[in-house]
GROMACS .gro file of C-alpha atoms in nm:
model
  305
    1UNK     CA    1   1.156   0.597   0.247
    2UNK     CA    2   1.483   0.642   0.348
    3UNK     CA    3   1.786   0.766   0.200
    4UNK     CA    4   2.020   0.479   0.134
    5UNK     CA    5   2.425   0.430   0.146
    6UNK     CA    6   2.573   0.264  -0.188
    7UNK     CA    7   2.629  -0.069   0.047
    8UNK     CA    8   2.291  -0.080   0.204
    9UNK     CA    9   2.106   0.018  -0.191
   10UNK     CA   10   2.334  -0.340  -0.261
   11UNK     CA   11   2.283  -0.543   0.026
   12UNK     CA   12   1.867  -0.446   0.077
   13UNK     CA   13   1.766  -0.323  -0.319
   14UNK     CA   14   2.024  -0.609  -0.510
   15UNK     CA   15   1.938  -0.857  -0.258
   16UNK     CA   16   2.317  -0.866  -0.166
   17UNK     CA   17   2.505  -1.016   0.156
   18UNK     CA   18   2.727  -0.856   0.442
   19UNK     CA   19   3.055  -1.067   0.545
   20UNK     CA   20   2.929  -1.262   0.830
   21UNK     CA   21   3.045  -1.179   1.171
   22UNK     CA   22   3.057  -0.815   1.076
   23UNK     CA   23   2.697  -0.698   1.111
   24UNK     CA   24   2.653  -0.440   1.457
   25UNK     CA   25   2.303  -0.645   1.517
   26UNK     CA   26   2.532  -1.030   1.537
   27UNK     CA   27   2.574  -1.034   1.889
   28UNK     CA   28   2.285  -0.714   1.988
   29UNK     CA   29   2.121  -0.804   2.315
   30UNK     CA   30   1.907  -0.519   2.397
   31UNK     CA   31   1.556  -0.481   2.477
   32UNK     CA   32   1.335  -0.355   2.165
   33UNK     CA   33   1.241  -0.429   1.852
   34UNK     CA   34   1.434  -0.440   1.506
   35UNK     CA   35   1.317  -0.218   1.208
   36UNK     CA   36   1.328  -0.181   0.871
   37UNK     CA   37   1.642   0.028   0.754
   38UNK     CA   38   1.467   0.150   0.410
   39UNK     CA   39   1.089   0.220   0.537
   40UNK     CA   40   1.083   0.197   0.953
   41UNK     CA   41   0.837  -0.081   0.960
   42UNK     CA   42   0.833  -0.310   1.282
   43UNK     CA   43   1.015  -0.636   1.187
   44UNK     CA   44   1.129  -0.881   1.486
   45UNK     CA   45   1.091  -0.808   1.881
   46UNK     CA   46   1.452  -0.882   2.046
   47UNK     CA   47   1.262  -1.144   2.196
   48UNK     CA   48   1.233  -1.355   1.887
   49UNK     CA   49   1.624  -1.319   1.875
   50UNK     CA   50   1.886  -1.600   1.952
   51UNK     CA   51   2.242  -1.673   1.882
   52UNK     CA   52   2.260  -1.905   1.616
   53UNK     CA   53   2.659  -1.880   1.558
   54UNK     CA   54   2.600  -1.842   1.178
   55UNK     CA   55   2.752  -1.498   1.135
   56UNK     CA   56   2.432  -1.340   1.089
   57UNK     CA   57   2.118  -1.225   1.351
   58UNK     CA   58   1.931  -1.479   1.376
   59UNK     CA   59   1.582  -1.456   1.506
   60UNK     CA   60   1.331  -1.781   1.564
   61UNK     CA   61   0.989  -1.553   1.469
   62UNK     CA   62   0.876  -1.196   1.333
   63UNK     CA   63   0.589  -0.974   1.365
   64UNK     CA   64   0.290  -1.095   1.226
   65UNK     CA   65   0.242  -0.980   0.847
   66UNK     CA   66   0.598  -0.795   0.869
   67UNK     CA   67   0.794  -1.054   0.660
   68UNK     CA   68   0.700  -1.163   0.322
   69UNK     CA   69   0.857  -1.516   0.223
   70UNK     CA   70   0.910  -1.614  -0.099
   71UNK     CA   71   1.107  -1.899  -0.237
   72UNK     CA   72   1.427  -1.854  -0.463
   73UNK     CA   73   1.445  -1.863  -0.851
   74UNK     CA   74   1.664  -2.186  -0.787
   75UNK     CA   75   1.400  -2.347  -0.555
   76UNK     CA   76   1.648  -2.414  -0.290
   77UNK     CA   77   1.596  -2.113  -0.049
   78UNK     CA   78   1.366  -1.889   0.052
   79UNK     CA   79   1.465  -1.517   0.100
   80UNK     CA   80   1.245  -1.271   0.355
   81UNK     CA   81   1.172  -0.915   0.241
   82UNK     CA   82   0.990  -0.631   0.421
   83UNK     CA   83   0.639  -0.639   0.367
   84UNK     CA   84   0.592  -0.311   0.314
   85UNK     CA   85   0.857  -0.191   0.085
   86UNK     CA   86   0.999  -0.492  -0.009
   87UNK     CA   87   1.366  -0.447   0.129
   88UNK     CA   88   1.613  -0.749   0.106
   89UNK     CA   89   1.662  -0.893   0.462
   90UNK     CA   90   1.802  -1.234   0.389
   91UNK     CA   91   1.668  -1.596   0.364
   92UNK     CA   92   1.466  -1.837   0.621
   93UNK     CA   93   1.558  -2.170   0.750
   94UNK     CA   94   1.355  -2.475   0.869
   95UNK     CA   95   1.394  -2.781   1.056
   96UNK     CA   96   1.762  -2.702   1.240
   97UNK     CA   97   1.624  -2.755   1.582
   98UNK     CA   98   1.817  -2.459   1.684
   99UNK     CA   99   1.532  -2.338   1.903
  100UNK     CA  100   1.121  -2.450   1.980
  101UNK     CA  101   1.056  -2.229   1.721
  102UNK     CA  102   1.245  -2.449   1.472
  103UNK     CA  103   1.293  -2.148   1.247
  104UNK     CA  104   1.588  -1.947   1.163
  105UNK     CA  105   1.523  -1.601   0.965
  106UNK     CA  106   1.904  -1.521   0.889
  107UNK     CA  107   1.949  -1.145   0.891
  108UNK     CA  108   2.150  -0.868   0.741
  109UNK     CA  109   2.218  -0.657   1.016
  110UNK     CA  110   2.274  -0.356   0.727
  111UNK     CA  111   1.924  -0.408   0.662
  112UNK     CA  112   1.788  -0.347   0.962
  113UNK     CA  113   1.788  -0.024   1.286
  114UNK     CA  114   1.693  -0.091   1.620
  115UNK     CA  115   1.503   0.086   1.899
  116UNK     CA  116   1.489   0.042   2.217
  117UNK     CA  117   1.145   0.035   2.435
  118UNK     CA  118   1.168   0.413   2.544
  119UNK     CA  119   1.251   0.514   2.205
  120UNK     CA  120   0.954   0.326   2.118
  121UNK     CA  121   0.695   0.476   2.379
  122UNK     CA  122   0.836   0.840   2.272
  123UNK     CA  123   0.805   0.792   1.872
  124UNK     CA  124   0.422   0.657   1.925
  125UNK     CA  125   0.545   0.322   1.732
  126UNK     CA  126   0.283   0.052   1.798
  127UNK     CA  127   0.386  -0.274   1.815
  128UNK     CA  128   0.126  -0.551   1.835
  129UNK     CA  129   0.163  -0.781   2.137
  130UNK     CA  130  -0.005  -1.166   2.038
  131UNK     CA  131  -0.035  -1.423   2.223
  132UNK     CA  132  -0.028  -1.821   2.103
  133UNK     CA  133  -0.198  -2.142   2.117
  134UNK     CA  134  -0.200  -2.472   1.989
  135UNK     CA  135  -0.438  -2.732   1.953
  136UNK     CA  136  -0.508  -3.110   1.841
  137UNK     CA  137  -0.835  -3.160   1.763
  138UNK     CA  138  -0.854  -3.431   1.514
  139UNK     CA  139  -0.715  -3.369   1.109
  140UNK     CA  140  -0.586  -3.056   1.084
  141UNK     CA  141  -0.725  -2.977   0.775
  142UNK     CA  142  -1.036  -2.875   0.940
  143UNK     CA  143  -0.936  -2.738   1.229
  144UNK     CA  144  -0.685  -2.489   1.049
  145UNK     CA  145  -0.985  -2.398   0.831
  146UNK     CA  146  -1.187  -2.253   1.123
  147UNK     CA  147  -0.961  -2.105   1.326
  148UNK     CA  148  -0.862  -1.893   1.033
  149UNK     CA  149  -1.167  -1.737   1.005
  150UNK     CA  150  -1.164  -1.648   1.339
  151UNK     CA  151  -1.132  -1.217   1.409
  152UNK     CA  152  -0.840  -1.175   1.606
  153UNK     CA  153  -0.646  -1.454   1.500
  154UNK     CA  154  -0.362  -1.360   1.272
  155UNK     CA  155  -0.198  -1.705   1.168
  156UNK     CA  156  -0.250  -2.064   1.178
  157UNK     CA  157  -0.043  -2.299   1.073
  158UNK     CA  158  -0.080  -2.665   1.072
  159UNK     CA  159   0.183  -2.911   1.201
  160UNK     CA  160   0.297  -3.123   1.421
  161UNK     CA  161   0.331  -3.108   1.814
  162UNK     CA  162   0.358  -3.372   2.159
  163UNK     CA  163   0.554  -3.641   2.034
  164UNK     CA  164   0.886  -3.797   2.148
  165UNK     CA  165   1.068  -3.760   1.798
  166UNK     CA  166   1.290  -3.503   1.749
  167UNK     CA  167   1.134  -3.435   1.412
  168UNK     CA  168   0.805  -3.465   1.214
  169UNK     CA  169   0.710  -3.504   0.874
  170UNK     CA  170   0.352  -3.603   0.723
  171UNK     CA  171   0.377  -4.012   0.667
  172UNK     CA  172   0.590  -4.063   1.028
  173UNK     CA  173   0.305  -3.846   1.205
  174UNK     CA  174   0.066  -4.083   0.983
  175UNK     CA  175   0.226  -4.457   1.136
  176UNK     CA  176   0.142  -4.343   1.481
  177UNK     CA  177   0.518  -4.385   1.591
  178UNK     CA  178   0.644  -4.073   1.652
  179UNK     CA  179   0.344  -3.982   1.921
  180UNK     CA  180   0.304  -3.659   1.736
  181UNK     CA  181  -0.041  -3.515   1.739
  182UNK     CA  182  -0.155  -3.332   1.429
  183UNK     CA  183  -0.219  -2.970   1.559
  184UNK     CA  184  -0.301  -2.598   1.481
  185UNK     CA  185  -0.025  -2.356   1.586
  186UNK     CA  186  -0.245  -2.004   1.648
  187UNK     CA  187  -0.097  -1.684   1.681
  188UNK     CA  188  -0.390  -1.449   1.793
  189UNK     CA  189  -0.453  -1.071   1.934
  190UNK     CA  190  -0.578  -1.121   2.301
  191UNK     CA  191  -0.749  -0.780   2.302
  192UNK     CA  192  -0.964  -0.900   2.026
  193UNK     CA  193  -1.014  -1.240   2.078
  194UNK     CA  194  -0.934  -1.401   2.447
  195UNK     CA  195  -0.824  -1.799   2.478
  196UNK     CA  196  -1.122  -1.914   2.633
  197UNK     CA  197  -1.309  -1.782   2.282
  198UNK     CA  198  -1.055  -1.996   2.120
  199UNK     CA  199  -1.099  -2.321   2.383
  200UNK     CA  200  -1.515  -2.273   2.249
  201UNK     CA  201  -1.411  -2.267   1.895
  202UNK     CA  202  -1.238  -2.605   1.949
  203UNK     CA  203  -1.457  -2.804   2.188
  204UNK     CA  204  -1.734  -2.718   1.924
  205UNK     CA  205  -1.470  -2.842   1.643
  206UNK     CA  206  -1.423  -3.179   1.756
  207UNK     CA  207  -1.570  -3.488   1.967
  208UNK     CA  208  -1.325  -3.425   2.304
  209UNK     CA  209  -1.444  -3.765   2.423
  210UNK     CA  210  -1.298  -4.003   2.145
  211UNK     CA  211  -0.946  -4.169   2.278
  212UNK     CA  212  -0.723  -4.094   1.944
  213UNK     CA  213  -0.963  -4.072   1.691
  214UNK     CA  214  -1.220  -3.827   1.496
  215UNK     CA  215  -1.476  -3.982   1.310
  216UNK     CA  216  -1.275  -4.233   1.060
  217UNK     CA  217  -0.970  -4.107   1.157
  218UNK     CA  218  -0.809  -4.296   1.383
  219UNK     CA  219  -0.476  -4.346   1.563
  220UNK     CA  220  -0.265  -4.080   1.835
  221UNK     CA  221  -0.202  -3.802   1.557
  222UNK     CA  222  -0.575  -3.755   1.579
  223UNK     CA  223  -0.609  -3.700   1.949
  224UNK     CA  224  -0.767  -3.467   2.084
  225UNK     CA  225  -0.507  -3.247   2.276
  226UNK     CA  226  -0.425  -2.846   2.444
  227UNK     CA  227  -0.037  -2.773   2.432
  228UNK     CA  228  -0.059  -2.489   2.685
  229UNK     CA  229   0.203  -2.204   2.638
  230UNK     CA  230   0.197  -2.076   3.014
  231UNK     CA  231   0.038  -2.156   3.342
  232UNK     CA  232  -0.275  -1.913   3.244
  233UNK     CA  233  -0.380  -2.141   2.976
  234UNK     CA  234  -0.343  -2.449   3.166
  235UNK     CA  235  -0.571  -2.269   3.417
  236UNK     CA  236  -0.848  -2.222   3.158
  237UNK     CA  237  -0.815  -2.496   2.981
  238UNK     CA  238  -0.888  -2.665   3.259
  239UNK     CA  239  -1.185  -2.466   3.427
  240UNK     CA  240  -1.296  -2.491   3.080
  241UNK     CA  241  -1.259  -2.837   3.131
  242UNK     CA  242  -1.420  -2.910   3.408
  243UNK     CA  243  -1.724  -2.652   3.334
  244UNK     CA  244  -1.827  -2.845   3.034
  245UNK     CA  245  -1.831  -3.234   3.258
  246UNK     CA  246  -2.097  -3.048   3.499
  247UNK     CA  247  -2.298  -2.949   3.151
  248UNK     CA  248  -2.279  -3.318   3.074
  249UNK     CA  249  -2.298  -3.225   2.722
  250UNK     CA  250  -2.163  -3.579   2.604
  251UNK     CA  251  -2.287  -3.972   2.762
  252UNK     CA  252  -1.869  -4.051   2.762
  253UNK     CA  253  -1.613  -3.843   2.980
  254UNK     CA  254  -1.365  -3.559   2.793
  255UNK     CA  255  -1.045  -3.734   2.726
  256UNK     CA  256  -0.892  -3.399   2.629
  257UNK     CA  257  -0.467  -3.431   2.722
  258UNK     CA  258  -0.378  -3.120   2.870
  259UNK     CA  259   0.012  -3.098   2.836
  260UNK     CA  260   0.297  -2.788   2.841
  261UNK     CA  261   0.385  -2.628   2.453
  262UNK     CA  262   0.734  -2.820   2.350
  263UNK     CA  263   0.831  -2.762   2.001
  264UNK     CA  264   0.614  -2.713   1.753
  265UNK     CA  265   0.685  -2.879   1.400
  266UNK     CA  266   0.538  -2.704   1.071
  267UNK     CA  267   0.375  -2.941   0.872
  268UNK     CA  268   0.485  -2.951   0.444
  269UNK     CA  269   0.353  -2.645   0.281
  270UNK     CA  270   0.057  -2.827   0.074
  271UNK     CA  271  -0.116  -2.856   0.406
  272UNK     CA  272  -0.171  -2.451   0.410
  273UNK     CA  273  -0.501  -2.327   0.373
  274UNK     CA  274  -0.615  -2.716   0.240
  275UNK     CA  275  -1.002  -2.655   0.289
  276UNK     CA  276  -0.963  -2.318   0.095
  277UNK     CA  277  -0.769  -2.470  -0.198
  278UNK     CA  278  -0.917  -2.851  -0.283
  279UNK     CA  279  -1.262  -2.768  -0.136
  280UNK     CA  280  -1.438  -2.972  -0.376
  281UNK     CA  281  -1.248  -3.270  -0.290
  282UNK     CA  282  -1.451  -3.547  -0.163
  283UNK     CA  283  -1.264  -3.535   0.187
  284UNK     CA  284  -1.315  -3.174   0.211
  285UNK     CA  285  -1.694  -3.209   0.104
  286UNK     CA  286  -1.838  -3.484   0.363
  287UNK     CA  287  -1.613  -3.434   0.640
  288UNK     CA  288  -1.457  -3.079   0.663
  289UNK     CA  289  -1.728  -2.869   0.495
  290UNK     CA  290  -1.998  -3.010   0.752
  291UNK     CA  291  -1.809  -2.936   1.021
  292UNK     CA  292  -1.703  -2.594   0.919
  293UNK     CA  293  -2.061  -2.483   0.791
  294UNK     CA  294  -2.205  -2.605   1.183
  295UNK     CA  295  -1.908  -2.402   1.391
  296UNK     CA  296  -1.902  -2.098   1.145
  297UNK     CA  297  -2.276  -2.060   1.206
  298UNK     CA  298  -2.251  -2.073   1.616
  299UNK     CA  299  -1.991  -1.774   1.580
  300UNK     CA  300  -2.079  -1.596   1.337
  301UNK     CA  301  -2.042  -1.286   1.506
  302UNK     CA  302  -1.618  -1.366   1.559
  303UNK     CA  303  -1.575  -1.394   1.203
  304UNK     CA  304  -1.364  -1.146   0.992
  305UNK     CA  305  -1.525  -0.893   0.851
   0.00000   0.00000   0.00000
């Protein structure tokens, strides 16, 4: 740990707040990524920053496992700390539409140093480079369940993604009007796991040739969809595509929509980890279980150890 001034102990070990607009790290453009002040630990890549005008840095993601999020004794916000030492930073925001992302982690500057990509290479710091992917395949429920078992893949979240709306919540998804597809948001390690491993996963999820609808559940939300992120994934999602029509593996044609990553909506938190936490629901027992029994058995070798 690191020896602290008497404003940084207040702002990062009494949860406190710098004045806004007087942080160095407000208007910081440089190449690198943003540490911890108290321990060191990787927090954000200056990738993940943006200028949000708010008086604080503002940054639209963070390093996988690097933030812990917890929600305020008043219920209203939720304050980010350090995941390793548990340092103050400040407090997240959702639904803004400030960038794709449609997060905001508000920053004190005070509680944070930067280095630079040199400084990096010559101190040995690792940081982990992932890659991302999101998929419709049918309730998400299920879907998120698998994919999180996957080795490799470091976060899914389930949400909301494709639609015309400028927002998303669970019952407008639901009425079909908003042309949202429900959808898995996966943030993965590419040197563990590649994207066509995760294009198997999800063709062996779901029925690809059923226009808007799983099983009983029918309508758009439940379409069967690949948001691609860059021009690579369209690539293999589509020789991926196109190598499972010569298998003729189904009697109808894939209807899979192959579209470019917009904005990506996080669906309300009681959706996280659903399968793991009302497994004995009835839902969960005749439609999700099956399904996540049959794919966890084909790779059982890419499951976490």
């Amino acid at each position: 740990m690191n020896n602290l001034t008497e404003f940084e102990q207040y702002v990062i070990e009494q949860k406190g707040t710098e004045r806004p607009f007087s942080g160095e790290f407000v208007d910081h453009d440089a190449q690198g990524v943003y540490l911890c002040k108290k321990c060191h630990a990787p927090l954000y890549k200056s990738e993940y920053k943006f200028n949000a005008h708010c008086g604080w840095p503002a940054f639209d993601d963070e390093i996988n496992g690097a933030v812990k999020h917890t929600l305020d004794a008043d219920g209203h916000r939720t304050e980010i700390t350090c995941s390793q030492c548990g340092g103050h930073l400040g407090h997240v925001f959702e639904g803004e539409h400030l960038t794709d992302n449609n997060i905001r982690h508000c920053v004190n500057s005070v509680s944070m140093i930067f280095k630079a990509i040199d400084e990096l290479t010559q101190s040995n710091l690792a940081v982990p480079t992932y890659e991302k992917a999101t998929f419709g395949a049918g309730c998400f429920w299920c879907v998120e369940a698998i994919f999180a078992q996957l080795n490799g893949v470091q976060s899914v979240k389930s949400g909301y993604c494709g639609g015309d709306a400028k927002d998303a919540n669970y019952d407008a998804v639901c009425s079909g009007k908003t042309a949202h597809a429900e959808v898995v948001h996966i943030e993965f390690d590419p040197a563990v796991i590649q994207f066509d491993t995760l294009l198997s996963v999800l063709f062996e999820s779901h029925d690809p040739t059923t226009l808007n609808q799983q099983g009983n559940d029918k309508g758009p939300q439940y379409r069967s969809a690949i948001f691609a992120h860059n021009s690579e994934q369209v690539d293999a999602a589509n020789r991926f595509i196109n190598a499972l029509t010569k298998q003729q593996l189904w009697s109808r044609p894939i209807v899979t929509e192959i579209s470019a990553f917009d904005t990506f909506y996080p669906a309300e938190n009681y959706h996280d980890d659903y399968f793991a936490k009302h497994g004995e629901q009835p839902y969960c027992q005749l439609v999700v279980k099956p399904k996540f029994d049959k794919v966890m058995s084909k790779f059982a070798d890419k499951r976490k150890q």
